[in-house]
Structure formats: C-alpha cells, structure tokens
PDB file of C-alpha atoms in Angstrom:
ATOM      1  CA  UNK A   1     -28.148   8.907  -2.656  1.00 52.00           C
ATOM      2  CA  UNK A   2     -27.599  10.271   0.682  1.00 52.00           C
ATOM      3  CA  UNK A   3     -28.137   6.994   2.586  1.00 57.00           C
ATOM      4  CA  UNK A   4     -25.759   5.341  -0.072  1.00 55.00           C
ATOM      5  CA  UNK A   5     -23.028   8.030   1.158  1.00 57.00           C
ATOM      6  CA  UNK A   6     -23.774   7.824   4.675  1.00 74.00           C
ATOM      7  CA  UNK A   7     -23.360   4.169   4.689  1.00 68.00           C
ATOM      8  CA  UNK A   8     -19.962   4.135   3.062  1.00 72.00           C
ATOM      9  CA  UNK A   9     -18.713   6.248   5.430  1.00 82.00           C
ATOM     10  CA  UNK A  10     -19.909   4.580   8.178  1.00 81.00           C
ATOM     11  CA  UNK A  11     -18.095   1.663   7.069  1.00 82.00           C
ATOM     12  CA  UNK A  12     -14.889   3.324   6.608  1.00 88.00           C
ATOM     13  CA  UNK A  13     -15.456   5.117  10.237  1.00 93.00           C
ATOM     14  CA  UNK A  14     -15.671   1.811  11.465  1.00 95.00           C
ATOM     15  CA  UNK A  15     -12.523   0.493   9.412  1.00 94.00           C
ATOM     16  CA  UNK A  16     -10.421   3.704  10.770  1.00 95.00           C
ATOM     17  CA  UNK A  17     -11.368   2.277  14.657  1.00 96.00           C
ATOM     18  CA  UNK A  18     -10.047  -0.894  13.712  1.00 96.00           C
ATOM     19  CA  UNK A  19      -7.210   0.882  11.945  1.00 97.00           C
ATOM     20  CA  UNK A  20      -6.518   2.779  14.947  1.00 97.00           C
ATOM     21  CA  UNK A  21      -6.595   0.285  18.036  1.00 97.00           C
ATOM     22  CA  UNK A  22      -4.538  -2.427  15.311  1.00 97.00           C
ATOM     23  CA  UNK A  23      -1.784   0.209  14.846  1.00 97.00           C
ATOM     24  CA  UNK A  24      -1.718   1.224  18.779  1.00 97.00           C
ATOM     25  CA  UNK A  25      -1.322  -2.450  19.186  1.00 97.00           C
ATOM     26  CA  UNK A  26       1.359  -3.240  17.049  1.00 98.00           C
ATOM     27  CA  UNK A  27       3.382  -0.267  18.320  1.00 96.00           C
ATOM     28  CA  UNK A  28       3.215  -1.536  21.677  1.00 97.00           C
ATOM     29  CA  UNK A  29       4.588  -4.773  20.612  1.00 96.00           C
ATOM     30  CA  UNK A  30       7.484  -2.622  18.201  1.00 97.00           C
ATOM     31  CA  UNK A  31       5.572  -3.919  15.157  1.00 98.00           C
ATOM     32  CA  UNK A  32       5.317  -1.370  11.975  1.00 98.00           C
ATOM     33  CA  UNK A  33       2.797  -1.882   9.094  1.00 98.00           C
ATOM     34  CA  UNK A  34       4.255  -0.958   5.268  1.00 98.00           C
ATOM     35  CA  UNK A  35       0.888  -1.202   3.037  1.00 98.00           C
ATOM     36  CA  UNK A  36       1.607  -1.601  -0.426  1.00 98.00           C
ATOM     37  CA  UNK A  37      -0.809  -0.755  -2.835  1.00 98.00           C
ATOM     38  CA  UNK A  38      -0.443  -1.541  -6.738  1.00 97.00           C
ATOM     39  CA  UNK A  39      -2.215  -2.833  -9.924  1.00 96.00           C
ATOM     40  CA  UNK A  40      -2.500  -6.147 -10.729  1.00 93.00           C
ATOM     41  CA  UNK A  41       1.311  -6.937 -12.520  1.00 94.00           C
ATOM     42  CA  UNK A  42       3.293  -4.612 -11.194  1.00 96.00           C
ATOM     43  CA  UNK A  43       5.704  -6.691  -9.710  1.00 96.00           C
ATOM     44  CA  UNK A  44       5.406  -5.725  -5.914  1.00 97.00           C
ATOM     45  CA  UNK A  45       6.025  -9.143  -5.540  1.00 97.00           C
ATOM     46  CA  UNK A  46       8.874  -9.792  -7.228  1.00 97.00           C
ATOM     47  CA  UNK A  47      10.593  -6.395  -4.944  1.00 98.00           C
ATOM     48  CA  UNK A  48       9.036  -7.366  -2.064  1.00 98.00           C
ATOM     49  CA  UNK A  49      10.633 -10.888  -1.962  1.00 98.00           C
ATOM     50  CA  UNK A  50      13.895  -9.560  -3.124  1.00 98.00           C
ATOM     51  CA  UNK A  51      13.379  -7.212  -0.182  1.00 98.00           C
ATOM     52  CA  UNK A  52      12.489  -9.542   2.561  1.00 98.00           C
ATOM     53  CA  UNK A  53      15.748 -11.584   2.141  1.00 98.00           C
ATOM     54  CA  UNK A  54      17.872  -8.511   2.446  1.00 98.00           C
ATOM     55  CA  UNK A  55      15.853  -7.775   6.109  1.00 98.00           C
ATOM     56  CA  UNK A  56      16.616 -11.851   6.740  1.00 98.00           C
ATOM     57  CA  UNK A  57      20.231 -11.170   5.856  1.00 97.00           C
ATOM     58  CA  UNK A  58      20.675  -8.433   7.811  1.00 98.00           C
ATOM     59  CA  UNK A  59      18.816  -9.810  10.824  1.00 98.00           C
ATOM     60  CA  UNK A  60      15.876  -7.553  10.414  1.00 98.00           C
ATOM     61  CA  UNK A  61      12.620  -9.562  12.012  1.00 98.00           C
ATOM     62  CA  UNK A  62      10.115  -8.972   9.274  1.00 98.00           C
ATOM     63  CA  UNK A  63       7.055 -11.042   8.240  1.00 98.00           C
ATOM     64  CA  UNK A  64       5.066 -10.620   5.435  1.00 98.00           C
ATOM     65  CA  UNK A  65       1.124 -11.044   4.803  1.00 97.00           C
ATOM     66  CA  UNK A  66      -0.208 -11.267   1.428  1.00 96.00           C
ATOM     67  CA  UNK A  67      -3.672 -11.198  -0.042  1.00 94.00           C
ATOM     68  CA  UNK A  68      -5.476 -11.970  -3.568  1.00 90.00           C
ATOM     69  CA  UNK A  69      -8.817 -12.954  -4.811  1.00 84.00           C
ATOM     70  CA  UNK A  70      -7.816 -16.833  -5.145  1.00 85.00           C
ATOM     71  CA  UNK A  71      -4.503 -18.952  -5.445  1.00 86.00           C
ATOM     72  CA  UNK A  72      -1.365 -19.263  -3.138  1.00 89.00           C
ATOM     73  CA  UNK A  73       0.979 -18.154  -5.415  1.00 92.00           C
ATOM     74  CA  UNK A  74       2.249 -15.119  -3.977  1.00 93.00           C
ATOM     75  CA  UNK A  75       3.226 -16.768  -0.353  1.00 95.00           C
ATOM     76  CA  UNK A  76       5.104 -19.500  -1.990  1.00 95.00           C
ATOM     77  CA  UNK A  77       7.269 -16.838  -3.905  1.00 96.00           C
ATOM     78  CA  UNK A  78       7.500 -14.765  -0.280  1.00 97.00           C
ATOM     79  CA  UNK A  79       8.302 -17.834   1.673  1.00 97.00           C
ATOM     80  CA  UNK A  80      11.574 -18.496  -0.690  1.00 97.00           C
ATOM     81  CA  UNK A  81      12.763 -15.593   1.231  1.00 97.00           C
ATOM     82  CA  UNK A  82      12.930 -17.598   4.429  1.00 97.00           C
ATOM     83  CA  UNK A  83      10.505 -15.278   6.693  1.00 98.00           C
ATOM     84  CA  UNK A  84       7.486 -15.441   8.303  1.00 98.00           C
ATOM     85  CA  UNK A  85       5.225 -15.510   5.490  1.00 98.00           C
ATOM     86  CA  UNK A  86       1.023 -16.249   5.269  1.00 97.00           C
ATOM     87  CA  UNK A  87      -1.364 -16.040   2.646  1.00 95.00           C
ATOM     88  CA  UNK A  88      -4.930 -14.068   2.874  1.00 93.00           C
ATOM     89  CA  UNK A  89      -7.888 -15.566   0.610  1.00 90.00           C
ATOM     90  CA  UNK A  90     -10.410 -12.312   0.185  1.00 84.00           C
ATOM     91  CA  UNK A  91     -13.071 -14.524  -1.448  1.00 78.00           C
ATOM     92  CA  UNK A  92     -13.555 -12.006  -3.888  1.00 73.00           C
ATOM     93  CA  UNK A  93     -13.117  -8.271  -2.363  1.00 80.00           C
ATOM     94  CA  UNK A  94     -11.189  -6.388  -3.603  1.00 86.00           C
ATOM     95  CA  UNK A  95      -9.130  -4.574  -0.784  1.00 87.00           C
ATOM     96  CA  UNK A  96      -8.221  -5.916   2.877  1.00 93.00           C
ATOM     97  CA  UNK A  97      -9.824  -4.119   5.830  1.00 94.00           C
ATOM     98  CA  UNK A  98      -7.937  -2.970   9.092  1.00 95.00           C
ATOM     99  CA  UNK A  99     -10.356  -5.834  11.122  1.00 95.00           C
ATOM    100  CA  UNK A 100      -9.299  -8.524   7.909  1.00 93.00           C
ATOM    101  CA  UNK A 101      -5.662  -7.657   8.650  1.00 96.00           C
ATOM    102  CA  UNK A 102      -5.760  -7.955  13.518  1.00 96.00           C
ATOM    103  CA  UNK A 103      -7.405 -11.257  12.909  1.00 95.00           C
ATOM    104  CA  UNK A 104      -5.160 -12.754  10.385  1.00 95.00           C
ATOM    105  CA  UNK A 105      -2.447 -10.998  12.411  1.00 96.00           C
ATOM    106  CA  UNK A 106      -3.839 -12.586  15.863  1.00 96.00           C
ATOM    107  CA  UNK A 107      -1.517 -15.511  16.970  1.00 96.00           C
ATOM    108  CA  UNK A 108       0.148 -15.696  13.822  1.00 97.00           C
ATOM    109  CA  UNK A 109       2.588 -12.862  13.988  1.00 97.00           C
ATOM    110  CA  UNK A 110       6.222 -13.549  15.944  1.00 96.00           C
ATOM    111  CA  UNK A 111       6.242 -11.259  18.523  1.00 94.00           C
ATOM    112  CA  UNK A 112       9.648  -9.934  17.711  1.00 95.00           C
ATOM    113  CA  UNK A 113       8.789  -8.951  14.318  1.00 98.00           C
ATOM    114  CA  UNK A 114       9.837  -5.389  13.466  1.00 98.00           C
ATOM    115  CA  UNK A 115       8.244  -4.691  10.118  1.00 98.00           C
ATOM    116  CA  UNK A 116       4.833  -6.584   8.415  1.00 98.00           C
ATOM    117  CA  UNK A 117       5.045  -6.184   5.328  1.00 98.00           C
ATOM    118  CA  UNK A 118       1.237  -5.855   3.937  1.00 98.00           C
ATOM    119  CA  UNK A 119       0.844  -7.099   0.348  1.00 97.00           C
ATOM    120  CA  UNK A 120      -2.877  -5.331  -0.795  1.00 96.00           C
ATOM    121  CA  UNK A 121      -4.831  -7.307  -3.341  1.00 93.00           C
ATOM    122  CA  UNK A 122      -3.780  -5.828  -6.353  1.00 91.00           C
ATOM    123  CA  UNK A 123      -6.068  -2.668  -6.893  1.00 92.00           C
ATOM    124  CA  UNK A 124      -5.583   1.046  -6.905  1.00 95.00           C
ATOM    125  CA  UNK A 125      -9.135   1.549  -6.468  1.00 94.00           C
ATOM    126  CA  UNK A 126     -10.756   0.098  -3.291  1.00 90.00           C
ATOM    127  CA  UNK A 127      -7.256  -0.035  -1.065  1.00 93.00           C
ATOM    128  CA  UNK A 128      -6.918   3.265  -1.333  1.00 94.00           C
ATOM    129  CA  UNK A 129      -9.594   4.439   1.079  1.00 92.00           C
ATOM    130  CA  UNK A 130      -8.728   1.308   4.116  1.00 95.00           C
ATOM    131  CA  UNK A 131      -6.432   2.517   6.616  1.00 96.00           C
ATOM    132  CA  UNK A 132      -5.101  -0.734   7.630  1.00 97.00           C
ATOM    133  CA  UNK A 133      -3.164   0.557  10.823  1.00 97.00           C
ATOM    134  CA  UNK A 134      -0.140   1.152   8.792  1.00 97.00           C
ATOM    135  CA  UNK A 135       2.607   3.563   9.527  1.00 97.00           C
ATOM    136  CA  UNK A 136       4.190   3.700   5.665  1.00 98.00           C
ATOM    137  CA  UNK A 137       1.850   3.426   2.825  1.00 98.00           C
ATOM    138  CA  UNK A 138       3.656   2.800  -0.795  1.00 98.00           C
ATOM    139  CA  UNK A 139       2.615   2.838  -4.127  1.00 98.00           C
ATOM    140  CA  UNK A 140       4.119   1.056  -6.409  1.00 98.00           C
ATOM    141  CA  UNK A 141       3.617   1.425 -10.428  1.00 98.00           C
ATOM    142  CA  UNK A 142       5.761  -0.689 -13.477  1.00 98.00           C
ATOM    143  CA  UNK A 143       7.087   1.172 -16.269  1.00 98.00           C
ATOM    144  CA  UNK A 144       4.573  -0.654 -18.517  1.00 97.00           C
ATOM    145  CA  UNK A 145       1.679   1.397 -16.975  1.00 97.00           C
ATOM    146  CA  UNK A 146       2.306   4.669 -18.432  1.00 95.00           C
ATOM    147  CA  UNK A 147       2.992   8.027 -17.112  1.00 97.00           C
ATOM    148  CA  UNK A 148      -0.370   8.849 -16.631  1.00 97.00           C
ATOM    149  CA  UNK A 149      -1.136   6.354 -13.443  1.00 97.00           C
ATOM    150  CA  UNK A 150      -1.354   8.875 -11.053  1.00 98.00           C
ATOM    151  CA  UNK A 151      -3.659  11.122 -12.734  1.00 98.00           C
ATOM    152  CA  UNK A 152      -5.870   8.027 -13.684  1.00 97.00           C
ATOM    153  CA  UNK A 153      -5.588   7.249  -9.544  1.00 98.00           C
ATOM    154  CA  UNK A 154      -5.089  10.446  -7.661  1.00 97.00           C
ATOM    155  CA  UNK A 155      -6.549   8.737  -4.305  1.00 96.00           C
ATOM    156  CA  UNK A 156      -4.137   5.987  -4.215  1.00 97.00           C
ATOM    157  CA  UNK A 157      -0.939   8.091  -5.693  1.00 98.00           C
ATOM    158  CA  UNK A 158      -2.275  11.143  -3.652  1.00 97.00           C
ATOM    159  CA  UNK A 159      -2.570   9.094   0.053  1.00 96.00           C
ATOM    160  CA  UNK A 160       0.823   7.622  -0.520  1.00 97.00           C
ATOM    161  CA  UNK A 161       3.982   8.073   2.049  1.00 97.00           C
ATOM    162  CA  UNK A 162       6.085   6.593  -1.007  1.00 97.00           C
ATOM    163  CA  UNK A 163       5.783   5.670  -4.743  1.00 98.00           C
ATOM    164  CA  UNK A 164       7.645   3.283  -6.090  1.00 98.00           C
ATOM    165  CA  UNK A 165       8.350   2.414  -9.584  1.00 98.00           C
ATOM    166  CA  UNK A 166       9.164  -1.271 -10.365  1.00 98.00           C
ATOM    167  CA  UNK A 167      10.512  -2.625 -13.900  1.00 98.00           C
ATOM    168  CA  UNK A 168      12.454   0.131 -14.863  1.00 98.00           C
ATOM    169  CA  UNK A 169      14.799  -2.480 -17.008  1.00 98.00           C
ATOM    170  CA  UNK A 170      12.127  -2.225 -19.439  1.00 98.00           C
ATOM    171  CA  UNK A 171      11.692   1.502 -19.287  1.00 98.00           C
ATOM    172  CA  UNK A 172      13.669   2.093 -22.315  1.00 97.00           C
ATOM    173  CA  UNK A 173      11.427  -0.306 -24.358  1.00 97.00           C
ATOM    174  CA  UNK A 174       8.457   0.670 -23.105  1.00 97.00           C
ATOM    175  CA  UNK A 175       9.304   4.353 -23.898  1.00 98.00           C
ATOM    176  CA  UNK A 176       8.959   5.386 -20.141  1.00 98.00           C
ATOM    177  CA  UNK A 177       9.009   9.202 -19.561  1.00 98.00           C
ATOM    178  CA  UNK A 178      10.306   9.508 -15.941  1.00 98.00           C
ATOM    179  CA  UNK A 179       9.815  12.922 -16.022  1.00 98.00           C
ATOM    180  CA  UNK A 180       6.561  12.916 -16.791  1.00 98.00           C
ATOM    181  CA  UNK A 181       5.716  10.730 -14.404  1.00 98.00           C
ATOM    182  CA  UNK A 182       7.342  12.713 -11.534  1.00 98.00           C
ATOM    183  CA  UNK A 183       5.566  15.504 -12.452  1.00 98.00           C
ATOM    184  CA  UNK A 184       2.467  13.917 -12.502  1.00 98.00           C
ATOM    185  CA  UNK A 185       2.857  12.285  -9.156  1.00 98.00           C
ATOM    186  CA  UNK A 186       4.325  16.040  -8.008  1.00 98.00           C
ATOM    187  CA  UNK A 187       0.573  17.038  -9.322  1.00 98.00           C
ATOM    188  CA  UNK A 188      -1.419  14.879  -6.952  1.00 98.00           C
ATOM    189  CA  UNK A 189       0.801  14.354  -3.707  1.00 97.00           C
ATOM    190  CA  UNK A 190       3.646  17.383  -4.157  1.00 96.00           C
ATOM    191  CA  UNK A 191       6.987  16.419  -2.265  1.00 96.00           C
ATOM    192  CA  UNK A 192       6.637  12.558  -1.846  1.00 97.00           C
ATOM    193  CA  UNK A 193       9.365  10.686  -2.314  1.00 96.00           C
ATOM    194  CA  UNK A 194       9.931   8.255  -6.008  1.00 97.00           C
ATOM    195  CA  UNK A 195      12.100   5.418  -5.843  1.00 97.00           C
ATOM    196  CA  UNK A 196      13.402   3.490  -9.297  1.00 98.00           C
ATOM    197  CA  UNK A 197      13.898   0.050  -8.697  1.00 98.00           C
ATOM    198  CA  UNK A 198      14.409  -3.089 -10.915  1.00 98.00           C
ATOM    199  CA  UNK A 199      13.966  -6.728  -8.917  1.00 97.00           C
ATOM    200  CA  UNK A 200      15.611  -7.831 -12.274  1.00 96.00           C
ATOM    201  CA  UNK A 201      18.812  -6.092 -12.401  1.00 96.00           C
ATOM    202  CA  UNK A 202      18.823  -5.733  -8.113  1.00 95.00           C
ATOM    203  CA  UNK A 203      18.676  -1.929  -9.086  1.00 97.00           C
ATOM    204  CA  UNK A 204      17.495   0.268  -5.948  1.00 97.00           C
ATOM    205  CA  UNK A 205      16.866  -2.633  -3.901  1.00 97.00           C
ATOM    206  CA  UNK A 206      17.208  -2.233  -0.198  1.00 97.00           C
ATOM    207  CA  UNK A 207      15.661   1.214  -0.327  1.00 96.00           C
ATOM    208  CA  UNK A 208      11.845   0.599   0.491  1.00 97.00           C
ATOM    209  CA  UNK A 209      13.588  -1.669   3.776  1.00 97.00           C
ATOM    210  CA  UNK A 210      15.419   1.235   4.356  1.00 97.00           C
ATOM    211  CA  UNK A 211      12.264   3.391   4.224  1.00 97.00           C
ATOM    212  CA  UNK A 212      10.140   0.985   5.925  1.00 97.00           C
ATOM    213  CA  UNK A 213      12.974   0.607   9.386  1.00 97.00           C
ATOM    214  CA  UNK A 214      13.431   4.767   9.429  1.00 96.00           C
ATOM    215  CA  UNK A 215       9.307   4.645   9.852  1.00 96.00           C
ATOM    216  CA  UNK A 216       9.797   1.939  12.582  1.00 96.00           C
ATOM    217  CA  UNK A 217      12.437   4.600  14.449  1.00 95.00           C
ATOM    218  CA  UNK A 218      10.137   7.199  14.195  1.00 93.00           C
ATOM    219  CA  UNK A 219      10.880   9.014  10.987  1.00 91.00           C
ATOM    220  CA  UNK A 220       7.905  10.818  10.012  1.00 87.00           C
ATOM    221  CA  UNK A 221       6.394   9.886   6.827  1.00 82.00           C
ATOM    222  CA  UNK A 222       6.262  12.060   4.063  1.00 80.00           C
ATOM    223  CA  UNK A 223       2.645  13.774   4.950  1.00 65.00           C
ATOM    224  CA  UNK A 224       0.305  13.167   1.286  1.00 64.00           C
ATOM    225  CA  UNK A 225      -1.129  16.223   0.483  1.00 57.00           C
ATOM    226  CA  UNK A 226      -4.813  14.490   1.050  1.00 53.00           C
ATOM    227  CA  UNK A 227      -4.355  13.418   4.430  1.00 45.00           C
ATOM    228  CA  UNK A 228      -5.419  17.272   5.096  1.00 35.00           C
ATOM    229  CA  UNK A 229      -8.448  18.750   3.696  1.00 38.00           C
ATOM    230  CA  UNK A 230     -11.178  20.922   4.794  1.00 33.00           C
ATOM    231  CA  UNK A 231     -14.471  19.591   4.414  1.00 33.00           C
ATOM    232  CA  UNK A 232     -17.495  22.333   3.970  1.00 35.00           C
ATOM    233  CA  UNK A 233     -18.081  22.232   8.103  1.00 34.00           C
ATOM    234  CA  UNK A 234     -14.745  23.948   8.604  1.00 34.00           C
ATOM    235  CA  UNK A 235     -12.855  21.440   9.989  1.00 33.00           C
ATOM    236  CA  UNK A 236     -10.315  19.202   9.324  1.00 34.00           C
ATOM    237  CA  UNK A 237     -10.357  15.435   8.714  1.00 35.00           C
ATOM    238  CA  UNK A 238      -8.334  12.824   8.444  1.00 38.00           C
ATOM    239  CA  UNK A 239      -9.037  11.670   4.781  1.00 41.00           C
ATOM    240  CA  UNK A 240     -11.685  12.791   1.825  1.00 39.00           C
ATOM    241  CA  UNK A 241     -14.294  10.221   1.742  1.00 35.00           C
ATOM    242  CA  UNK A 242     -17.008  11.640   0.322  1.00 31.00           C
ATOM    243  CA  UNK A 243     -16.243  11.613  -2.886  1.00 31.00           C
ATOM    244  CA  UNK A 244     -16.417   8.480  -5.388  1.00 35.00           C
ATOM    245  CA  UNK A 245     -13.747   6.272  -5.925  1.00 32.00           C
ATOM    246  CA  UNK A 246     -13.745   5.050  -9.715  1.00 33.00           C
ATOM    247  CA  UNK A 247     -11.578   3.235 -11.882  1.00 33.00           C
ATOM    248  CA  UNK A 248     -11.919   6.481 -14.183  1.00 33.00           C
ATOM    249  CA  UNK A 249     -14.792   4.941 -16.077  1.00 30.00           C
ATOM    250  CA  UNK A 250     -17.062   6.101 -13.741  1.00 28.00           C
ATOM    251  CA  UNK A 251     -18.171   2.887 -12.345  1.00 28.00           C
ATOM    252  CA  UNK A 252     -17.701   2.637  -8.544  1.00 26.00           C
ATOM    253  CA  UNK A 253     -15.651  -0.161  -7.124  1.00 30.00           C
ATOM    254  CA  UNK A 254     -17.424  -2.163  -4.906  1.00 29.00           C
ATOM    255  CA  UNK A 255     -16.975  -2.643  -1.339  1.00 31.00           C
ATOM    256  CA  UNK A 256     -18.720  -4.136   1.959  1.00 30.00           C
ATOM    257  CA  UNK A 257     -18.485  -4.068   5.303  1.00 30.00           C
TER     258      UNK A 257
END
C-alpha cells in the first residue's frame, strides 16, 4: 500500500515540475493558462466558444486547446469562434498532464496569445490533482447536476480559483436550489467566487474572459482553501495528495505517468 502511495506521488511531483517550468514559460512569453475542469455535459463548451468570440471581438489574442477520449467534435465547435483552436486525443486517460499540455503547446501556440484557454477531458476526478501550469483554475457545473456536486467532488470544487455554473435557463425546470449550492461550494472552498451563466440566453457571458484577463494582469486568484494544508511533518505543501481521489463509490480513478 505504501509503494502504491509513494508512486502516485511521485508522479504528481513530477507533473508539478512540468507544471512549474510550463507556467514560468508561458509568463515569459505573456501567455496565461485558464484550466477548466467539468463533468462530462456540462456545457463548458458551449460557454467557452461563446466566450472565445467575445476575446476575438474585442481583440483579445486567445487560443484554445481542447482534449477528450476520442472524436474532434469539440475543436470544430471552438474553431467557429475564429481563434486559434487544436484538438488533444488522450487515447483513453482521463485527465491531461502539465508535460501533455508544453508539447501540444510547443510550436503550435501564436506567440502573441494572451490567454489559452485549457478545455480538461471531462472529469472531476483525475483533473483535479494535475497542475497544468495554469494561473486560473474553474469549475464549471450545469444546473442538471444537482446541488450536491461539490460535496460529491470536494477536490475539484475545493482546488478551484472559480466555479461556474452553466445552464441556468433550465434551473427552474430542473428545480435548481442556488442556495444550496452556494453553500455547499462555501463548505469545501469558503470565499470563491460563483458565476451564473447561460450560453443559451448569452446570460453572464463575458465574465469568465473577464476573470481569465484580470489573472493575466496580475490579479491574484481567489486562494482555495486546499491549496494550504499541514501535512503530519509540520509543514506546509502545496496540495493534499495523499489521500484517494474517488468518484464517491470508492473506486479510484485511474491514472499513469
């Protein structure tokens, strides 16, 4: 059990290196990572296209790199929008890795671009714990998941700089409680910041850009409430890996090097 442990975090040690030099070079080049991070049908998508033309139309250099298990799809949608746009074929895993992300980056990437816009596979398990040099991590979460996400992923909800809620035309029908969801996300990452948004009805758009371009001037993020916590030696680390990251059924989500 110990060896399983020790290897895990050895590959996440590894991924934060990556993490660290890919961010260091970005910044030099006045590039900003947004991760988003979401289940499968949340609609990230469907906002983040509806995002990327507002950057195009007000002259904002963005790209935008999306991944998935199999299929195209996604890029086709984000290349409507008219920006930089490429498509990242995991073969299977289910997250991207810091290393993944600087060689898909490498030579692809205009080197004016502001803002990369990171579309994760479409997970809340195994994303969670890959730092993929980003400066703004979001969250997103539809109205037709239920109040209870965040308690069902307190990694992902708890790590994030942002949570955003997508859909929220069909809240009503779907018998959303935003309140209960506030408080729940209050619960696991106190203080971070909710935004509503509907790609539908153009409700809220224009606020994760604006997010994403006050992190690229050197807003801090809101700090997650698990980016700090004391491990048994007495000090301080970056992030909680040693405990398991499940899908709540107890099952851990695989992952490899």
């Amino acid at each position: 059990m110990c060896r399983v442990v020790d290897l895990k975090q050895a590959v996440l040690a590894k991924n934060d290196r990556a993490a660290d030099t890919l961010r260091a070079e970005l910044t030099a080049r006045g590039t900003t990572v947004v991760n988003l991070l979401s289940s499968p049908g949340s609609g990230k998508t469907a906002l983040l296209e509806r995002e990327l033309v507002l950057a195009r139309e007000r002259s904002v250099p963005v790209a935008a790199l999306t991944a998935d298990l199999a299929t195209e799809n996604d890029a086709a949608r984000l290349a409507r929008s008219g920006v930089p746009v490429k498509q990242v074929l995991t073969d299977g895993l289910c997250h991207l890795e810091a290393g993944m992300l600087a060689r898909h980056v490498a030579g692809w990437l205009p080197d004016a671009t502001r803002l990369l816009f990171v579309e994760n596979v479409g997970n809340l398990v195994c994303p969670a714990s890959y730092d993929l040099g980003e400066t703004l991590r979001v969250v997103l979460a539809s109205v037709t998941e239920g109040e209870d996400k965040p308690l069902k992923y307190p990694t992902a909800f708890g790590l994030a700089h942002l949570v955003v809620v997508t859909k929220t035309d069909l809240a009503e029908a779907a018998a959303f409680d935003e309140a209960a969801f506030r408080a729940n996300v209050e619960r696991v990452n106190p203080g971070v910041e909710v935004l509503l948004t509907s790609a539908r009805r153009e409700f809220g758009l224009g606020a994760l850009l604006d997010r994403a371009l006050a992190a690229a001037d050197g807003a801090p993020p809101h700090m997650p409430v698990m980016a700090r916590q004391p491990h048994g030696d007495g000090h301080d680390h970056a992030h909680d890996r040693t405990h398991d990251h499940t899908d709540g059924s107890g099952v851990m989500a695989p992952s490899r090097s």
